[in-house]
PDB file of C-alpha atoms in Angstrom:
ATOM      1  CA  ALA A   8      -9.525  17.275   2.011  1.00  0.00           C
ATOM      2  CA  LEU A   9      -6.908  16.814   4.672  1.00  0.00           C
ATOM      3  CA  GLY A  10      -6.666  14.600   7.716  1.00  0.00           C
ATOM      4  CA  ASP A  11      -9.305  12.013   8.562  1.00  0.00           C
ATOM      5  CA  ALA A  12     -11.891  13.495   6.189  1.00  0.00           C
ATOM      6  CA  GLN A  13     -11.007  11.478   3.098  1.00  0.00           C
ATOM      7  CA  GLU A  14     -14.081   9.278   2.861  1.00  0.00           C
ATOM      8  CA  ARG A  15     -16.534  12.086   3.655  1.00  0.00           C
ATOM      9  CA  ALA A  16     -14.814  14.460   1.253  1.00  0.00           C
ATOM     10  CA  THR A  17     -14.809  11.911  -1.553  1.00  0.00           C
ATOM     11  CA  GLN A  18     -18.522  11.288  -1.083  1.00  0.00           C
ATOM     12  CA  ASN A  19     -19.247  15.015  -0.905  1.00  0.00           C
ATOM     13  CA  MET A  20     -17.331  15.700  -4.123  1.00  0.00           C
ATOM     14  CA  ALA A  21     -19.001  12.770  -5.885  1.00  0.00           C
ATOM     15  CA  ASP A  22     -22.454  13.962  -4.851  1.00  0.00           C
ATOM     16  CA  TYR A  23     -21.731  17.557  -5.865  1.00  0.00           C
ATOM     17  CA  TYR A  24     -20.311  16.734  -9.309  1.00  0.00           C
ATOM     18  CA  ARG A  25     -22.634  13.839 -10.162  1.00  0.00           C
ATOM     19  CA  PHE A  26     -24.400  16.010 -12.768  1.00  0.00           C
ATOM     20  CA  GLY A  27     -21.300  15.710 -14.979  1.00  0.00           C
ATOM     21  CA  GLY A  28     -21.336  11.941 -15.180  1.00  0.00           C
ATOM     22  CA  GLU A  29     -19.000   9.315 -13.766  1.00  0.00           C
ATOM     23  CA  ALA A  30     -15.894  10.380 -15.685  1.00  0.00           C
ATOM     24  CA  PHE A  31     -16.332  13.964 -14.480  1.00  0.00           C
ATOM     25  CA  VAL A  32     -16.817  12.778 -10.901  1.00  0.00           C
ATOM     26  CA  GLN A  33     -13.660  10.666 -11.080  1.00  0.00           C
ATOM     27  CA  GLY A  34     -11.705  13.612 -12.453  1.00  0.00           C
ATOM     28  CA  ALA A  35     -12.898  15.926  -9.686  1.00  0.00           C
ATOM     29  CA  VAL A  36     -12.274  13.378  -6.957  1.00  0.00           C
ATOM     30  CA  GLY A  37      -8.880  12.518  -8.438  1.00  0.00           C
ATOM     31  CA  ALA A  38      -7.822  16.169  -8.460  1.00  0.00           C
ATOM     32  CA  MET A  39      -8.609  16.650  -4.779  1.00  0.00           C
ATOM     33  CA  LEU A  40      -5.536  17.490  -2.703  1.00  0.00           C
ATOM     34  CA  ARG A  41      -5.375  15.006   0.172  1.00  0.00           C
ATOM     35  CA  THR A  42      -2.003  15.528   1.852  1.00  0.00           C
ATOM     36  CA  ARG A  43       0.149  18.378   3.095  1.00  0.00           C
ATOM     37  CA  ALA A  44       2.731  17.412   0.494  1.00  0.00           C
ATOM     38  CA  ALA A  45       0.138  17.661  -2.295  1.00  0.00           C
ATOM     39  CA  VAL A  46      -0.894  21.118  -1.079  1.00  0.00           C
ATOM     40  CA  ARG A  47       2.728  22.241  -0.993  1.00  0.00           C
ATOM     41  CA  GLU A  48       3.373  20.817  -4.480  1.00  0.00           C
ATOM     42  CA  ALA A  49       0.332  22.665  -5.852  1.00  0.00           C
ATOM     43  CA  ILE A  50       1.509  25.925  -4.304  1.00  0.00           C
ATOM     44  CA  ASP A  51       5.019  25.482  -5.687  1.00  0.00           C
ATOM     45  CA  ALA A  52       3.742  24.563  -9.162  1.00  0.00           C
ATOM     46  CA  VAL A  53       1.483  27.609  -9.331  1.00  0.00           C
ATOM     47  CA  ALA A  54       4.210  29.886  -7.958  1.00  0.00           C
ATOM     48  CA  ALA A  55       6.573  28.634 -10.660  1.00  0.00           C
ATOM     49  CA  THR A  56       4.247  30.137 -13.275  1.00  0.00           C
ATOM     50  CA  GLY A  57       4.620  33.561 -11.697  1.00  0.00           C
ATOM     51  CA  THR A  58       1.213  33.491 -10.082  1.00  0.00           C
ATOM     52  CA  ASP A  59       1.180  35.095  -6.668  1.00  0.00           C
ATOM     53  CA  GLU A  60      -2.351  34.310  -5.562  1.00  0.00           C
ATOM     54  CA  LEU A  61      -4.026  30.929  -5.152  1.00  0.00           C
ATOM     55  CA  PHE A  62      -7.419  29.968  -3.754  1.00  0.00           C
ATOM     56  CA  PHE A  63      -8.320  26.662  -2.128  1.00  0.00           C
ATOM     57  CA  TRP A  64     -11.884  25.421  -1.714  1.00  0.00           C
ATOM     58  CA  PRO A  65     -12.377  22.775   0.958  1.00  0.00           C
ATOM     59  CA  ALA A  66     -14.188  19.622  -0.088  1.00  0.00           C
ATOM     60  CA  LEU A  67     -16.071  19.731   3.201  1.00  0.00           C
ATOM     61  CA  GLY A  68     -17.721  22.471   5.201  1.00  0.00           C
ATOM     62  CA  GLU A  69     -15.805  21.603   8.355  1.00  0.00           C
ATOM     63  CA  LEU A  70     -13.757  24.253  10.142  1.00  0.00           C
ATOM     64  CA  ASP A  71     -10.913  21.870  10.938  1.00  0.00           C
ATOM     65  CA  GLN A  72     -10.150  21.778   7.202  1.00  0.00           C
ATOM     66  CA  ILE A  73      -9.162  25.446   7.400  1.00  0.00           C
ATOM     67  CA  GLU A  74      -6.797  24.724  10.280  1.00  0.00           C
ATOM     68  CA  LEU A  75      -5.276  21.749   8.472  1.00  0.00           C
ATOM     69  CA  LEU A  76      -4.791  23.806   5.318  1.00  0.00           C
ATOM     70  CA  ALA A  77      -3.184  26.632   7.307  1.00  0.00           C
ATOM     71  CA  GLU A  78      -0.736  24.119   8.777  1.00  0.00           C
ATOM     72  CA  ALA A  79       0.010  22.734   5.311  1.00  0.00           C
ATOM     73  CA  VAL A  80       0.847  26.126   3.802  1.00  0.00           C
ATOM     74  CA  ALA A  81       2.846  27.410   6.783  1.00  0.00           C
TER      75      ALA A  81
END
């Protein structure tokens, strides 16, 4: 979740993962990438393992998240 979507994304993730209990929700929400720097760090960490393909799933179904992610990985 990038940009101004933090509160909505957190709520969306919490609602989606509620079946797993509060600790699971907190883990999922805590693992959410929220900044360009976090996205870049994740890419670099995965690349360091030799992996050459990485998938991101947006925490919201909003098209601007795709644009923000594209800017973060550029």
